[in-house]
Amino acid sequence: MHMQNIVVLVGGVGGARFTRGLVSELERRYPAAEDRPRVTAVVNTGDDSWIAGLRVTPDLDSMMYTLAGVSDDERGWGLRDESYRVSAELEKYGVGWPWFTLGDLDISTHIARTSMLRDGMSLTSVVEKLTARWHDGAGLPVRLLPMSDEHVETHVEIDLGSGPELVHFEEWWVKHRAGVPARRFVQVGITGASATWEARDALEQADVVLIAPSNPVVSIGTMLAVPGLRAALDASAAPVVGVSPIIGGAAVRGYADACLTAIGVETSARAVAAHYGARRDGGLLDGWLVGEEDAVAVPEVEALGIRARAVPLWMRDVATSAALAGDALDLAQGVRDSAG
Ligand code: GDP
Ligand code: CA
């Protein structure tokens, strides 16, 4: 198979680490830049919000900062070498979300984005402009596309003792650390939203589609629920290969387990594959990578009609992420070869 166009569906941190590995693996496999496949990432925007009058897009920014090489990997979000003077002042005014601290440099990204949106640009165009400045104006090695240009916000129904209420996803995730049970997720605005033309076109042109090890409910699940996106995926001739975000029955980094519980899916690599479903049965997946610790799940996943492999799934650094991305590409190649 000649791979020219690779599309990866991503959320924030898990997606960013995986995509950074994919870039590194492609540089290794295709040393000449002109031979290298192009990578397009379709990014979840369901965690977006308006904070202190600014449009904040956490998953797009995790992708942008990571691929620009300026992310704070230890903390897991935002920029390295940040200061928090503006947030401290905003808190004194009682403006913003005190539990969602924005760094000073990060705030300039949000100001730039908001100003472009106010000028009437679509989010897709704004992202194109924001990503162009990095690497001394060469831009990012990956094209970032928001799933939709319309504003979609994931809200969570919780009960803090005075009856059910809906709060923004980030309030549940960051302020409550997903410690209060989620009763359900509501994607506010999704019925009026649509997948962008650019995202649908990227899927149509794709030779391979990869589903990053992102949160299956609030990152990948939200994207699949955007009208038009799932249909574009289903129509694609490209093999669709996913990477499990669950290793050894646990959500590594974060609380994906709390999200899965809320939608009645067990926290296991096999259950997430079953939730996504086999492509031949109208589901999402042709292939699925599970961790070596979950090797017993391989025949179970294959019994669902999804080709499976057990590989090292921990993305500790660029090298381990690159090896994982290589395994995903190889599995996609295998799917393609066996399809003839
Ligand atoms: P978020 O939007 O920042 O929460 O990021 P994503 O939705 O992209 O990804 C979060 C998910 O990535 C977590 O729920 C984990 O299950 C998964 N994840 C994080 N680190 C790793 C890793 O090293 N390997 C794998 N396979 N999954 C990971
Ligand atoms: Ca996110």
CSV table of N, CA and C and ligand atoms in Angstrom, one decimal, residues 11-12 44 47 58-59 169-170 219, ligand 2:
chain,number,residue,atom,x,y,z
A,11,GLY,N,-7.8,13.2,20.8
A,11,GLY,CA,-8.3,14.1,21.9
A,11,GLY,C,-7.0,15.0,22.2
A,12,GLY,N,-6.8,15.1,23.5
A,12,GLY,CA,-5.7,15.9,24.0
A,12,GLY,C,-4.4,15.2,24.2
A,44,ASN,N,-10.7,16.7,18.7
A,44,ASN,CA,-11.9,17.0,19.5
A,44,ASN,C,-11.9,18.4,20.0
A,47,ASP,N,-14.3,19.8,24.5
A,47,ASP,CA,-13.8,20.3,25.8
A,47,ASP,C,-13.7,21.8,25.8
A,58,PRO,N,-8.8,23.2,24.7
A,58,PRO,CA,-7.7,22.4,25.4
A,58,PRO,C,-7.1,21.3,24.5
A,59,ASP,N,-7.9,20.6,23.8
A,59,ASP,CA,-7.3,19.5,23.0
A,59,ASP,C,-6.5,20.0,21.8
A,169,PHE,N,-17.8,19.9,31.2
A,169,PHE,CA,-16.9,18.7,31.4
A,169,PHE,C,-15.6,19.0,32.2
A,170,GLU,N,-15.0,20.2,31.9
A,170,GLU,CA,-13.8,20.5,32.6
A,170,GLU,C,-14.0,20.7,34.1
A,219,SER,N,-13.5,12.2,24.2
A,219,SER,CA,-12.7,12.7,23.1
A,219,SER,C,-13.2,12.0,21.8
B,2,CA,CA,-9.6,16.7,26.4
